C-alpha positions as a LaTeX table, in Angstrom:
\begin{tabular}{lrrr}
\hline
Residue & $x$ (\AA) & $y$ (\AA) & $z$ (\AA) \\
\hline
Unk1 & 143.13 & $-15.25$ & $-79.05$ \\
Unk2 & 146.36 & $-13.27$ & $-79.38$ \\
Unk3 & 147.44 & $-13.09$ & $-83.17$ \\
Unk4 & 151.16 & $-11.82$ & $-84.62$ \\
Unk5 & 150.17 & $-8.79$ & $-86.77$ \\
Unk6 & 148.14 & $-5.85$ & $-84.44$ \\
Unk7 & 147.59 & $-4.08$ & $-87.73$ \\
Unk8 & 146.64 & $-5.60$ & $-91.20$ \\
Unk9 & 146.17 & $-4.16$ & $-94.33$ \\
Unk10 & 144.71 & $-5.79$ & $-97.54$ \\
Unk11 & 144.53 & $-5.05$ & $-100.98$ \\
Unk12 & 141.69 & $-6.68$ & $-102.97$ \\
Unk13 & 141.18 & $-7.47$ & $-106.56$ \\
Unk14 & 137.18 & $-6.63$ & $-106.87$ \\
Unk15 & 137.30 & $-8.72$ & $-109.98$ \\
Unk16 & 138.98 & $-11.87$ & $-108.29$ \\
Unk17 & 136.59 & $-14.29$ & $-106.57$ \\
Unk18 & 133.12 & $-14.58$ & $-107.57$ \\
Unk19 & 129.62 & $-14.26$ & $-105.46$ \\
Unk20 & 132.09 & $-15.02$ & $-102.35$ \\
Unk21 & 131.50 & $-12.96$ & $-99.57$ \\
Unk22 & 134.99 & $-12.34$ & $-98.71$ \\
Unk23 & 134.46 & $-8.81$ & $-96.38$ \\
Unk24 & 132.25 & $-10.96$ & $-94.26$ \\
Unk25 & 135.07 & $-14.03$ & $-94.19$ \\
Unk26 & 137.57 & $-11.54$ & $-92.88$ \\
Unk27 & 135.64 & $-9.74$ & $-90.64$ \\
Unk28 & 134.65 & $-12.81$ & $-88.79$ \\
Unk29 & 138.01 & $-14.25$ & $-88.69$ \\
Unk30 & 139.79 & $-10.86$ & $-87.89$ \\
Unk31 & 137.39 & $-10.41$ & $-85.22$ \\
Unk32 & 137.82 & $-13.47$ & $-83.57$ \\
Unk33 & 141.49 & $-12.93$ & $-83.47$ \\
Unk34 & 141.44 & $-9.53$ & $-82.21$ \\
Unk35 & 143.07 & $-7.86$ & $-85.08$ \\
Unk36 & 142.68 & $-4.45$ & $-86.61$ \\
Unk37 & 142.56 & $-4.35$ & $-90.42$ \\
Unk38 & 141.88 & $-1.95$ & $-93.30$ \\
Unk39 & 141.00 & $-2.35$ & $-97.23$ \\
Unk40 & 142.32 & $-0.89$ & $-100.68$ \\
Unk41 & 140.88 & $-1.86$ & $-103.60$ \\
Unk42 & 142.98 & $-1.93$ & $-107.04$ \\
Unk43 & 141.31 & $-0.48$ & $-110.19$ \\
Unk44 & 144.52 & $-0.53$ & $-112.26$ \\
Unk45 & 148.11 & $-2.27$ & $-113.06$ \\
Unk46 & 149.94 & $-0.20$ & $-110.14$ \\
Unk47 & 147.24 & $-0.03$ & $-107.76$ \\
Unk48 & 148.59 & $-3.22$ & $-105.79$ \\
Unk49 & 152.42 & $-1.55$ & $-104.96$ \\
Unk50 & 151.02 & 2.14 & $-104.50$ \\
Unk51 & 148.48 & 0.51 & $-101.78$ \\
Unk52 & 151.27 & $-1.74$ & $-100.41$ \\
Unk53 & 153.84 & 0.96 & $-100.34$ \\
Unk54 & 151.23 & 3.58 & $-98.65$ \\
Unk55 & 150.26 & 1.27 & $-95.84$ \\
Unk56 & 153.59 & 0.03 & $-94.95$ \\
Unk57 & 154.25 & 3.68 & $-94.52$ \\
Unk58 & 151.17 & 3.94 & $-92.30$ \\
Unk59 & 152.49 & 0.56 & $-90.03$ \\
Unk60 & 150.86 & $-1.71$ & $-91.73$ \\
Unk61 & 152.89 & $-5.05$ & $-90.56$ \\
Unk62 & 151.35 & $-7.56$ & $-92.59$ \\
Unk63 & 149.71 & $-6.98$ & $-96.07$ \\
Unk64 & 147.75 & $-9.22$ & $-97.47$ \\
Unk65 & 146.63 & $-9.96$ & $-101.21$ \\
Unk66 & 143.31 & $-11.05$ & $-102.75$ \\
Unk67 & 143.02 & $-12.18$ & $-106.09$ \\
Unk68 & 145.14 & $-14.55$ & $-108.87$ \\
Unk69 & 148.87 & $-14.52$ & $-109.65$ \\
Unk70 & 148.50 & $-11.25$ & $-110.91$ \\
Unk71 & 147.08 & $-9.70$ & $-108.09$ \\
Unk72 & 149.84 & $-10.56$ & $-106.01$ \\
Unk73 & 152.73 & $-9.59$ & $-108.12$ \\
Unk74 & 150.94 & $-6.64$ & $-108.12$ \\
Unk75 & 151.07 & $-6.31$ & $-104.62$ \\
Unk76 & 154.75 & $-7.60$ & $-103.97$ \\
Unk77 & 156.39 & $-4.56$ & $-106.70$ \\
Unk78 & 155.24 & $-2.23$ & $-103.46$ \\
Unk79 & 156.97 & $-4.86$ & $-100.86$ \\
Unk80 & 160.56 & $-5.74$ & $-102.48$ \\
Unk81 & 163.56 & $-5.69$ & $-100.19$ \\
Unk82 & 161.07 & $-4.58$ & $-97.43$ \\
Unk83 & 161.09 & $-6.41$ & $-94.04$ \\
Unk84 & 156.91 & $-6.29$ & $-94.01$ \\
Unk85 & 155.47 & $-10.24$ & $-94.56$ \\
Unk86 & 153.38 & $-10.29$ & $-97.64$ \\
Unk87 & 150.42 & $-12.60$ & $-97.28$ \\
Unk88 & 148.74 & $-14.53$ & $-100.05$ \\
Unk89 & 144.90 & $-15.09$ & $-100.34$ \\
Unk90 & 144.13 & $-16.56$ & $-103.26$ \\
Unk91 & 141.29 & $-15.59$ & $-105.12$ \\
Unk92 & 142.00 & $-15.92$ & $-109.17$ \\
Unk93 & 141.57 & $-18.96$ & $-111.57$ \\
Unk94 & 145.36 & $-20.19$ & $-111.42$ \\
Unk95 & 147.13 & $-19.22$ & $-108.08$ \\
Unk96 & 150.12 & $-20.77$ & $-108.70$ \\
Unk97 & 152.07 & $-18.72$ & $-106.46$ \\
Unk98 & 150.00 & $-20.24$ & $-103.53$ \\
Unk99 & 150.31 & $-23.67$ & $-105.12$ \\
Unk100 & 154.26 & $-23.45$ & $-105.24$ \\
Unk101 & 154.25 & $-22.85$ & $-101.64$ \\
Unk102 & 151.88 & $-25.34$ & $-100.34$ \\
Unk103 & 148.90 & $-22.40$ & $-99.05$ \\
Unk104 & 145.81 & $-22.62$ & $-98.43$ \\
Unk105 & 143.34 & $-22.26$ & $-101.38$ \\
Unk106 & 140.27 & $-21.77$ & $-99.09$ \\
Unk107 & 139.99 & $-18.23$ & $-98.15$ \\
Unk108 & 138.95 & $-19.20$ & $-94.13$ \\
Unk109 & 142.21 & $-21.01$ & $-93.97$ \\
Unk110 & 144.12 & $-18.51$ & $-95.65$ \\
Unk111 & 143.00 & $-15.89$ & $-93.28$ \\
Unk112 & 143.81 & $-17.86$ & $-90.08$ \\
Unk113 & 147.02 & $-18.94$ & $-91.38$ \\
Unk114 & 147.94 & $-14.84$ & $-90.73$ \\
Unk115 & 146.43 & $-14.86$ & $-87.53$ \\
Unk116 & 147.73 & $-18.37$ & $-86.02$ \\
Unk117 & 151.45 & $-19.07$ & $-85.74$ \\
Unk118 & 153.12 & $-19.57$ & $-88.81$ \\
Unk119 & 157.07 & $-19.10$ & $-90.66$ \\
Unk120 & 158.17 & $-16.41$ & $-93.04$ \\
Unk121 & 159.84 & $-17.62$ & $-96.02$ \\
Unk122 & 162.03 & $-15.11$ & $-97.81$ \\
Unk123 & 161.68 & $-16.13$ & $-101.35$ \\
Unk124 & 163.37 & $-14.89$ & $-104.81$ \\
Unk125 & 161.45 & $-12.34$ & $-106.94$ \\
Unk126 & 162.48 & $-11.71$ & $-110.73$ \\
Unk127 & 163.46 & $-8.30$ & $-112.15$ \\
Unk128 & 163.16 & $-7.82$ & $-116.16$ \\
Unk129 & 163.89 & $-3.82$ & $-116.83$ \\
Unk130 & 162.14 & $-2.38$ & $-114.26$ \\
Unk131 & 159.19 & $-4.99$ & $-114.13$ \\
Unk132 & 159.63 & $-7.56$ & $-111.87$ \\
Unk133 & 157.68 & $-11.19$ & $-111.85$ \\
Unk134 & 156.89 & $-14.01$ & $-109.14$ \\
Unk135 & 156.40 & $-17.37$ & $-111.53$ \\
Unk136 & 157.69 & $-16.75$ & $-114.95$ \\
Unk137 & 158.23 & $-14.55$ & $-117.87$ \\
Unk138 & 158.17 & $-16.01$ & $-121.21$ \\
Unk139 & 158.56 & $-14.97$ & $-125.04$ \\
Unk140 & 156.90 & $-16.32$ & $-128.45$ \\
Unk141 & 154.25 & $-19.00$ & $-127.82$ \\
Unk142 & 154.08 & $-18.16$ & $-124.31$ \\
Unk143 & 153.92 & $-14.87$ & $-125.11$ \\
Unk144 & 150.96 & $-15.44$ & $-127.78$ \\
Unk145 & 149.13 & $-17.68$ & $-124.91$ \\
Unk146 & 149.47 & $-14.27$ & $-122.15$ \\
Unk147 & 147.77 & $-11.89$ & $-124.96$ \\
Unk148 & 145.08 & $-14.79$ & $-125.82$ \\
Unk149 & 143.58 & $-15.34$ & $-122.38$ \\
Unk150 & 141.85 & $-12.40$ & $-121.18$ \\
Unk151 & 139.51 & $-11.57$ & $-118.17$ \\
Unk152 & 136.65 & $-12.08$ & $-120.10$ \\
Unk153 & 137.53 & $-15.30$ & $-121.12$ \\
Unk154 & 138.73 & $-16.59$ & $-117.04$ \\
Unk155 & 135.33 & $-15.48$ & $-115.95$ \\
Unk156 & 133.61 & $-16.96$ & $-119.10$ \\
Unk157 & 134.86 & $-20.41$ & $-118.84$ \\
Unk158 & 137.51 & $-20.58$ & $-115.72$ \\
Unk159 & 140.42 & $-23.28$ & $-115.97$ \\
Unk160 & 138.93 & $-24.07$ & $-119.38$ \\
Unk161 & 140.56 & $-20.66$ & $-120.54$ \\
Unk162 & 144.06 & $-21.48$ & $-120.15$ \\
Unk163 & 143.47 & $-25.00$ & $-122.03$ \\
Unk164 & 141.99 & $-22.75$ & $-125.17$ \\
Unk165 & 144.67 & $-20.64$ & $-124.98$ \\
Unk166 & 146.43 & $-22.80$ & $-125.09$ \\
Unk167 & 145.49 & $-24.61$ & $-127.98$ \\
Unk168 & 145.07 & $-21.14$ & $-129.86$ \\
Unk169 & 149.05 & $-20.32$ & $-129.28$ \\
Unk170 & 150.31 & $-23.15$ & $-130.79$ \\
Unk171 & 148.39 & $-23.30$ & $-134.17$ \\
Unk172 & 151.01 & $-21.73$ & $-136.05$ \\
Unk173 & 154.23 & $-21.85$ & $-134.18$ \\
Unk174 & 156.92 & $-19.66$ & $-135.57$ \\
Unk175 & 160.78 & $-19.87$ & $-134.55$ \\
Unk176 & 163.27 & $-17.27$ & $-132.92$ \\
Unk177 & 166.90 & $-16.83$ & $-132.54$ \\
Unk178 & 167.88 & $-16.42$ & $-129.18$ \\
Unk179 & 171.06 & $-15.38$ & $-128.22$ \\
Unk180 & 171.38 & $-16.10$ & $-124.57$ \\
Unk181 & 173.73 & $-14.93$ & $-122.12$ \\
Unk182 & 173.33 & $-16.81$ & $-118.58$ \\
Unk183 & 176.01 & $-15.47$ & $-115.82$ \\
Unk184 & 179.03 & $-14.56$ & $-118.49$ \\
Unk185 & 178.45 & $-17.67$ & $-120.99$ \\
Unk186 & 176.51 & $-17.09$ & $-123.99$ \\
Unk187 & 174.68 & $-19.42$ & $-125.49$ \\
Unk188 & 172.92 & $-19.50$ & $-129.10$ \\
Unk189 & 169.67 & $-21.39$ & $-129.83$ \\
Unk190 & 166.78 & $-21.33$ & $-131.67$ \\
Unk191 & 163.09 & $-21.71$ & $-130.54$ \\
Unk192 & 159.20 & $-21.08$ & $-130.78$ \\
Unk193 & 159.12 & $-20.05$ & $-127.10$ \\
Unk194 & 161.63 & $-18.89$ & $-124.41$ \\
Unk195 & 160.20 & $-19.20$ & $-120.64$ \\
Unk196 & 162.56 & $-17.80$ & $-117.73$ \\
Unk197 & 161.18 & $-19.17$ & $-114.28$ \\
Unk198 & 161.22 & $-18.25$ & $-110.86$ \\
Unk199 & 158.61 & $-20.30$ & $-109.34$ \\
Unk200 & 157.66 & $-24.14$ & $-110.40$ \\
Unk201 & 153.54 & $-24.26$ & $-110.24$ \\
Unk202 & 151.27 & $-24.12$ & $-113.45$ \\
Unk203 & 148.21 & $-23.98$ & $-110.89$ \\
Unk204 & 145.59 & $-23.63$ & $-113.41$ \\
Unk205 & 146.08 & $-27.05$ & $-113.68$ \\
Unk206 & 147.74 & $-27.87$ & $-110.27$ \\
Unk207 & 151.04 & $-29.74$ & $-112.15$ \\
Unk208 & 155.08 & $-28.71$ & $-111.72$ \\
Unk209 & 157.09 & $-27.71$ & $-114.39$ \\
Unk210 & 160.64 & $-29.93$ & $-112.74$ \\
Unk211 & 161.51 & $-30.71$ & $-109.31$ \\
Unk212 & 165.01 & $-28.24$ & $-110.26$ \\
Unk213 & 162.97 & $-25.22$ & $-110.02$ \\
Unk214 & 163.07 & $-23.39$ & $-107.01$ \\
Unk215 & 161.33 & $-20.25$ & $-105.95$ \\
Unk216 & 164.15 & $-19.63$ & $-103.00$ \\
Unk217 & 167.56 & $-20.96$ & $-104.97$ \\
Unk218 & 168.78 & $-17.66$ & $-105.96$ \\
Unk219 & 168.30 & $-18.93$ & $-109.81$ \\
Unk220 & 166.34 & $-18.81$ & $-112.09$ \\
Unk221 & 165.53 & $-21.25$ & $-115.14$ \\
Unk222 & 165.47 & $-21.11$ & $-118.38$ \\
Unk223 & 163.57 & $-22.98$ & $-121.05$ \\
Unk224 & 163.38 & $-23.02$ & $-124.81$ \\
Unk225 & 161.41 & $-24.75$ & $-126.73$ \\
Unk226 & 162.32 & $-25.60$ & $-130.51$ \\
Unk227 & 159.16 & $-26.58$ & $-132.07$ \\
Unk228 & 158.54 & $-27.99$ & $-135.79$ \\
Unk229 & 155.10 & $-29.87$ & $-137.16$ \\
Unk230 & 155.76 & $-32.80$ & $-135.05$ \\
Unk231 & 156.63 & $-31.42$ & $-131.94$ \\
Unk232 & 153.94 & $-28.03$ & $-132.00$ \\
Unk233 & 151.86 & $-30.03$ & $-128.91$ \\
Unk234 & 155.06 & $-29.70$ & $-126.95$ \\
Unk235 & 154.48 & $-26.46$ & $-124.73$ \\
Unk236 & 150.83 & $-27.83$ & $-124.50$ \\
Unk237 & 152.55 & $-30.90$ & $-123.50$ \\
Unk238 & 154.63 & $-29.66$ & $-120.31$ \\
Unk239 & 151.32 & $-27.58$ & $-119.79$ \\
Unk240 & 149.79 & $-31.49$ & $-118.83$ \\
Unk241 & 152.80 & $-33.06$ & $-117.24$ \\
Unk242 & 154.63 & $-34.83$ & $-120.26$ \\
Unk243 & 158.04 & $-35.56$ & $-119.11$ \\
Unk244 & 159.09 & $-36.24$ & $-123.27$ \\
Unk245 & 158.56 & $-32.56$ & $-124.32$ \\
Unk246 & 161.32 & $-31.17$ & $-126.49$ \\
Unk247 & 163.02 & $-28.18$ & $-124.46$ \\
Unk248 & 167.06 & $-26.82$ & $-123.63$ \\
Unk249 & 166.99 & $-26.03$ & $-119.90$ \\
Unk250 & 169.67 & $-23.69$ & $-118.19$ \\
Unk251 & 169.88 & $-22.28$ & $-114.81$ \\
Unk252 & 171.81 & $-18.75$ & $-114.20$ \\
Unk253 & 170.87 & $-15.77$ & $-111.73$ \\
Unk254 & 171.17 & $-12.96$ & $-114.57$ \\
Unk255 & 170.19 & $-13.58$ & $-118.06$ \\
Unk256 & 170.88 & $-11.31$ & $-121.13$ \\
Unk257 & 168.65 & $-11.83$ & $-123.73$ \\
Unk258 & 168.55 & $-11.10$ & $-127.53$ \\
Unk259 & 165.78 & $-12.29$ & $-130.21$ \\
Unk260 & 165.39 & $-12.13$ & $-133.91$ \\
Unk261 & 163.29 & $-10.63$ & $-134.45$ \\
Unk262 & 162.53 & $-9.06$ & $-131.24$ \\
Unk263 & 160.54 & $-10.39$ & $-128.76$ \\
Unk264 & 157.62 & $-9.34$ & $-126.52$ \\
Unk265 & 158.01 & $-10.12$ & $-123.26$ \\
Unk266 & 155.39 & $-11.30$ & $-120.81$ \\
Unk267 & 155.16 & $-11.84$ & $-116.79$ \\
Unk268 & 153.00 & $-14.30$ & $-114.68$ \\
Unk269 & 150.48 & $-14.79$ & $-117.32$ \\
Unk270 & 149.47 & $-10.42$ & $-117.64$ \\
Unk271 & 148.39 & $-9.16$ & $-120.94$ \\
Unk272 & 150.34 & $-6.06$ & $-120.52$ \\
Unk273 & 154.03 & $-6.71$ & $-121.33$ \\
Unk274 & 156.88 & $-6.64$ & $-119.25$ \\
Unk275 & 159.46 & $-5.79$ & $-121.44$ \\
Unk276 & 160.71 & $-6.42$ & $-125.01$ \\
Unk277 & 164.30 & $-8.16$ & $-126.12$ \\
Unk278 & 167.12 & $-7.34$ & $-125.68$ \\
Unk279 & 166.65 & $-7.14$ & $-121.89$ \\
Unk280 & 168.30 & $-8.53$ & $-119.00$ \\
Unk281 & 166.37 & $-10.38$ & $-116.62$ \\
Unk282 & 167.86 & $-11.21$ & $-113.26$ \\
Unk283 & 166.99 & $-13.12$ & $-109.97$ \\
Unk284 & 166.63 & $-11.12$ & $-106.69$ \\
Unk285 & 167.29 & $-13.68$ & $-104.08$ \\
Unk286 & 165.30 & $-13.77$ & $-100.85$ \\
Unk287 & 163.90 & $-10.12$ & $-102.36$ \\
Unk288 & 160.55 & $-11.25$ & $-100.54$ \\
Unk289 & 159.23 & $-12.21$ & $-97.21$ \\
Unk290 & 155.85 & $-14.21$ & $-97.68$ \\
Unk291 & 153.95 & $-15.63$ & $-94.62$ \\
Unk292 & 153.60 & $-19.59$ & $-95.15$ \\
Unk293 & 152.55 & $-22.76$ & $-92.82$ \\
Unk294 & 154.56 & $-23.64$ & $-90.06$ \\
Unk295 & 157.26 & $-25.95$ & $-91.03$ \\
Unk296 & 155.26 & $-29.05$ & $-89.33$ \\
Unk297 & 152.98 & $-28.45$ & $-91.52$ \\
Unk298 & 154.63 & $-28.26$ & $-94.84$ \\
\hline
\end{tabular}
């Protein structure tokens, strides 16, 4: 059976996945579908885009991730503005990128997704300094939640970890002026948390954030959320789906943004920041070719 990509290469988050056999998987698969393929294996932050960037040079002409929403911004800093597909195999506790754009979550289906026919959707990847980010970036509580949950605690207790750290963010909620400039108009407000977002899936707990966010618009969207006593369940509230949570929303390609005090600044869930305020944070549209289902199946 002929397959579009001769030459694969994947990069694989060792930590990502469990007791699956997932070398096995993809031999079989590739196998049947007559496709050469290679492995890297990240050990650091980096790893991903050096691996990406190397075998691209090499012909790669597909790349494929394994592992969460990490992993695969990881992996898509190395393929920016490149015309090489980018293929997602999800293997983390969330994958919300794979969520947002209807894949597979079953690593069998995943893999033949590459191999059968399929559409490449050019999608819009973030830029904050010189970090970039696939879902969202976010500041205060959000930020607080991204340095709570660790690796330790995903293994320890899976979906369960995002629901503790959840609850551990918002205990003691703290405001910050924000002084937001979104393409030329500035804007002043005042909130616990400020979440910029490029993509729309939570998929730790397979919900949306609003059917206005768009991973392909060219925009990006922008959230804060002004919390007092009453109101301190509210990012824990959009976390499960409450449509009556308490938050400004704009939408803007570049954002310039200033807290006081300044602000940490955190990408697609990492405990590693981004960036810190002031910072501009921008939308790089259709920065990103990703391969998806065909568009029957959608």
């Amino acid at each position: 059976m002929n397959a579009p990509y001769e030459r694969i290469h994947i990069i694989i988050n060792p930590a990502s996945g469990g007791d699956e056999p997932i070398l096995n998987t993809m031999n079989d698969i590739f196998n049947e579908y007559g496709v050469s393929w290679d492995v890297s294996i990240t050990k650091a932050l980096g790893d991903g885009a050096a691996h990406a960037k190397e075998a691209i040079a090499k012909g790669a002409q597909a790349i494929l991730a394994y592992g969460g929403d990490g992993t695969q911004l990881d992996v898509a800093e190395g393929m920016i503005n490149t015309k090489v597909p980018m293929g997602v195999l999800p293997g983390g506790t969330a994958n919300a990128l794979a969520d947002d754009l209807g894949l597979p979550r079953n690593l069998p289906e995943a893999l033949r997704l590459v191999c059968e026919p399929h559409q490449i959707r050019s999608i819009d990847v973030g830029q904050v300094g010189e970090r970039y980010f696939l879902l969202r970036i976010g500041t205060g509580v959000i930020a607080t939640f991204s340095e709570v949950v660790s690796r330790e605690m995903k293994d320890r207790f899976g979906v369960g970890a995002y629901i503790i750290g959840s609850l551990q963010a918002i205990r003691d909620p703290k405001n910050t002026r924000y002084t937001l400039t979104l393409d030329g108009e500035t804007v002043e407000t005042e909130g616990a948390a400020c979440m910029i977002s490029n993509g729309n899936a939570i998929g730790a707990l397979n919900i949306r954030l609003s059917p206005d966010i768009k991973i392909d618009d060219g925009l990006l969207d922008v959230y804060v959320a002004n919390l007092d006593v009453q109101t301190a369940l509210g990012i824990a509230g959009s976390i499960t789906g409450r449509e009556d949570v308490p938050l400004q929303h704009w939408q803007a390609n570049e954002i310039k943004i200033t807290a006081e005090p300044p602000q940490k600044i955190y990408a697609d869930g990492e405990q590693e920041a981004a960036a810190e305020t002031p910072c501009t944070i921008k939308a790089l549209a259709g920065a990103l070719h990703v391969i998806v289902r065909p568009e029957e199946e959608a």
